[in-house]
Every structure is written in C-alpha cells, then in structure tokens.
mmCIF file of C-alpha atoms in Angstrom:
data_model
loop_
_atom_site.group_PDB
_atom_site.id
_atom_site.type_symbol
_atom_site.label_atom_id
_atom_site.label_comp_id
_atom_site.label_asym_id
_atom_site.label_seq_id
_atom_site.Cartn_x
_atom_site.Cartn_y
_atom_site.Cartn_z
ATOM 1 C CA MET A 1 -0.198 -0.237 0.103
ATOM 2 C CA LYS A 2 2.753 2.261 0.722
ATOM 3 C CA PHE A 3 4.359 1.960 -2.842
ATOM 4 C CA GLY A 4 0.716 2.902 -4.381
ATOM 5 C CA ASN A 5 0.744 6.143 -2.004
ATOM 6 C CA LEU A 6 4.263 7.015 -3.090
ATOM 7 C CA LEU A 7 3.145 6.588 -6.682
ATOM 8 C CA VAL A 8 0.247 8.855 -6.316
ATOM 9 C CA ALA A 9 2.209 11.451 -4.508
ATOM 10 C CA ALA A 10 4.665 11.203 -7.242
ATOM 11 C CA VAL A 11 2.076 11.837 -10.105
ATOM 12 C CA ILE A 12 0.504 14.795 -8.201
ATOM 13 C CA ALA A 13 3.744 16.339 -7.625
ATOM 14 C CA ALA A 14 4.819 16.007 -11.222
ATOM 15 C CA LEU A 15 1.367 17.499 -12.717
ATOM 16 C CA PRO A 16 2.073 21.062 -12.036
ATOM 17 C CA SER A 17 5.616 21.125 -13.400
ATOM 18 C CA VAL A 18 4.166 19.506 -16.639
ATOM 19 C CA ALA A 19 1.779 21.802 -16.831
ATOM 20 C CA PHE A 20 3.971 24.695 -16.405
ATOM 21 C CA ALA A 21 6.427 23.546 -18.678
ATOM 22 C CA GLU A 22 3.748 23.337 -21.475
ATOM 23 C CA MET A 23 2.504 26.776 -20.600
ATOM 24 C CA THR A 24 5.926 28.505 -20.766
ATOM 25 C CA THR A 25 7.099 27.126 -23.986
ATOM 26 C CA PRO A 26 4.059 26.200 -26.292
ATOM 27 C CA LEU A 27 5.674 26.612 -29.680
ATOM 28 C CA LEU A 28 8.616 24.467 -28.600
ATOM 29 C CA ASP A 29 6.369 21.752 -27.429
ATOM 30 C CA LYS A 30 4.246 21.772 -30.295
ATOM 31 C CA GLU A 31 7.240 21.358 -32.702
ATOM 32 C CA THR A 32 8.814 18.631 -30.596
ATOM 33 C CA ASP A 33 5.537 16.745 -29.731
ATOM 34 C CA ALA A 34 4.944 16.586 -33.789
ATOM 35 C CA ILE A 35 8.071 14.958 -34.324
ATOM 36 C CA LYS A 36 7.683 12.483 -31.433
ATOM 37 C CA GLN A 37 4.581 11.495 -32.271
ATOM 38 C CA TYR A 38 5.641 10.766 -36.110
ATOM 39 C CA LEU A 39 8.477 8.589 -34.778
ATOM 40 C CA TRP A 40 6.225 6.936 -32.463
ATOM 41 C CA LYS A 41 3.956 6.014 -35.515
ATOM 42 C CA GLN A 42 7.064 4.745 -37.237
ATOM 43 C CA GLY A 43 7.650 2.343 -34.281
ATOM 44 C CA MET A 44 10.166 3.687 -32.231
ATOM 45 C CA SER A 45 9.141 4.041 -28.412
ATOM 46 C CA THR A 46 11.921 5.407 -26.155
ATOM 47 C CA ALA A 47 14.321 6.825 -28.808
ATOM 48 C CA PRO A 48 12.155 10.098 -29.651
ATOM 49 C CA THR A 49 12.312 11.127 -25.922
ATOM 50 C CA GLY A 50 15.998 10.427 -25.894
ATOM 51 C CA LEU A 51 16.597 12.427 -28.950
ATOM 52 C CA TYR A 52 14.600 15.381 -27.678
ATOM 53 C CA LEU A 53 16.779 15.344 -24.670
ATOM 54 C CA ALA A 54 19.941 15.163 -26.325
ATOM 55 C CA ALA A 55 18.939 18.218 -28.660
ATOM 56 C CA ARG A 56 17.793 19.944 -25.177
ATOM 57 C CA TYR A 57 20.977 19.528 -23.511
ATOM 58 C CA GLN A 58 23.035 20.541 -26.503
ATOM 59 C CA LEU A 59 20.924 23.664 -27.211
ATOM 60 C CA ARG A 60 20.994 24.579 -23.504
ATOM 61 C CA THR A 61 24.863 24.927 -23.906
ATOM 62 C CA GLU A 62 24.919 26.660 -27.280
ATOM 63 C CA ILE A 63 21.965 29.049 -26.568
ATOM 64 C CA CYS A 64 21.985 29.670 -22.965
ATOM 65 C CA GLY A 65 25.771 29.101 -22.186
ATOM 66 C CA LYS A 66 24.785 26.135 -19.678
ATOM 67 C CA PRO A 67 27.929 23.699 -18.698
ATOM 68 C CA ASP A 68 28.395 21.328 -21.513
ATOM 69 C CA MET A 69 26.551 17.952 -20.699
ATOM 70 C CA ASP A 70 28.377 15.932 -23.481
ATOM 71 C CA GLU A 71 28.172 12.769 -21.465
ATOM 72 C CA GLU A 72 24.438 12.875 -20.990
ATOM 73 C CA VAL A 73 24.117 13.658 -24.930
ATOM 74 C CA GLN A 74 26.025 10.841 -25.927
ATOM 75 C CA MET A 75 24.169 8.394 -23.678
ATOM 76 C CA TYR A 76 20.886 9.284 -24.835
ATOM 77 C CA LEU A 77 22.095 9.005 -28.485
ATOM 78 C CA ARG A 78 23.448 5.605 -27.654
ATOM 79 C CA ASP A 79 20.419 4.530 -26.193
ATOM 80 C CA ALA A 80 18.427 5.553 -29.196
ATOM 81 C CA THR A 81 20.500 3.392 -31.510
ATOM 82 C CA VAL A 82 18.777 0.317 -30.027
ATOM 83 C CA GLU A 83 15.500 1.285 -31.759
ATOM 84 C CA ALA A 84 17.094 2.563 -35.020
ATOM 85 C CA PRO A 85 20.633 2.547 -36.781
ATOM 86 C CA ALA A 86 23.026 5.210 -36.124
ATOM 87 C CA ALA A 87 22.520 7.315 -39.281
ATOM 88 C CA VAL A 88 18.890 7.291 -38.582
ATOM 89 C CA ILE A 89 19.297 8.503 -35.077
ATOM 90 C CA ALA A 90 21.940 11.278 -36.150
ATOM 91 C CA ASN A 91 19.359 12.339 -38.795
ATOM 92 C CA TRP A 92 16.652 12.810 -36.309
ATOM 93 C CA HIS A 93 18.630 14.295 -33.636
ATOM 94 C CA ALA A 94 19.729 16.811 -36.046
ATOM 95 C CA THR A 95 16.186 17.526 -36.925
ATOM 96 C CA PHE A 96 15.122 17.950 -33.574
ATOM 97 C CA LYS A 97 17.987 20.188 -32.864
ATOM 98 C CA LYS A 98 17.279 22.398 -35.948
ATOM 99 C CA LYS A 99 13.410 22.677 -35.237
ATOM 100 C CA MET A 100 14.108 23.737 -31.406
ATOM 101 C CA ARG A 101 16.766 26.249 -32.444
ATOM 102 C CA GLU A 102 14.505 27.867 -35.153
ATOM 103 C CA VAL A 103 11.467 28.300 -32.430
ATOM 104 C CA LEU A 104 13.935 29.336 -29.656
ATOM 105 C CA LEU A 105 15.616 31.896 -31.828
ATOM 106 C CA ALA A 106 12.239 33.386 -33.022
ATOM 107 C CA ASN A 107 10.577 33.357 -29.784
ATOM 108 C CA PRO A 108 12.738 35.291 -27.236
ATOM 109 C CA SER A 109 10.033 34.607 -24.389
ATOM 110 C CA GLU A 110 10.290 30.908 -24.873
ATOM 111 C CA ALA A 111 13.833 31.140 -25.162
ATOM 112 C CA ARG A 112 14.218 32.906 -21.904
ATOM 113 C CA GLU A 113 11.935 30.096 -20.338
ATOM 114 C CA PHE A 114 13.883 27.267 -21.991
ATOM 115 C CA CYS A 115 17.280 28.950 -20.351
ATOM 116 C CA LYS A 116 15.988 29.011 -16.847
#
C-alpha cells in the first residue's frame, strides 16, 4: 500500500511542473511533440524522447551558455540506437535540434523560459 501512495504522490507532484512547462514553451513543445508523434508512429518507443533530451542539452549549452553535458547527450544518442541505426538517429537528432533552435530564436520569451 505504501508504494501505491508513493506513486500517487509522485504523479500529483509532477502534474504542476508538466503543466507549467507546457505553458511556458508552447511553440517549442508543439514542434517537438509533432516530431515525437511521427517517430512513435514509425515504431520507435523511447528513442524520440532520448533524441529530444539530447538536443535539449546541446541547445542549453549553445544558446543559454549552460555547462556542457556531452556525456548525457552521448548516453541518450547511444540508447536511441537500440531502436534505429546510428545514421537514422543522427538524422533525427539533427532534425530535433534544428526545429528547436528555430523556435527558440524566433521566440525570445520561450528562449528565456528554456534557459531557466
């Protein structure tokens, strides 16, 4: 019973942060969600999220000046190759990064939120 209570508490605690994240970067989320949905329809399950996170870490370094998180980026890309060949993963990672960069550069308010 304790595990169930812990799980419910975790879900309740996570909901406000998820709602806030969607509220602060709606255009970025819309673009990345569309790519993730396409990849999920192509049969990938976890790779789209890994590709998104890898691109996010790189852009936080490039755009926001945050510390380099190359180890995490490489881990997410390596994990994604379980679902697709490395060349496919590299292509989709570049797509995520390009779309995210375009949205952030075109929307300074979202870029500020992204960099927080």
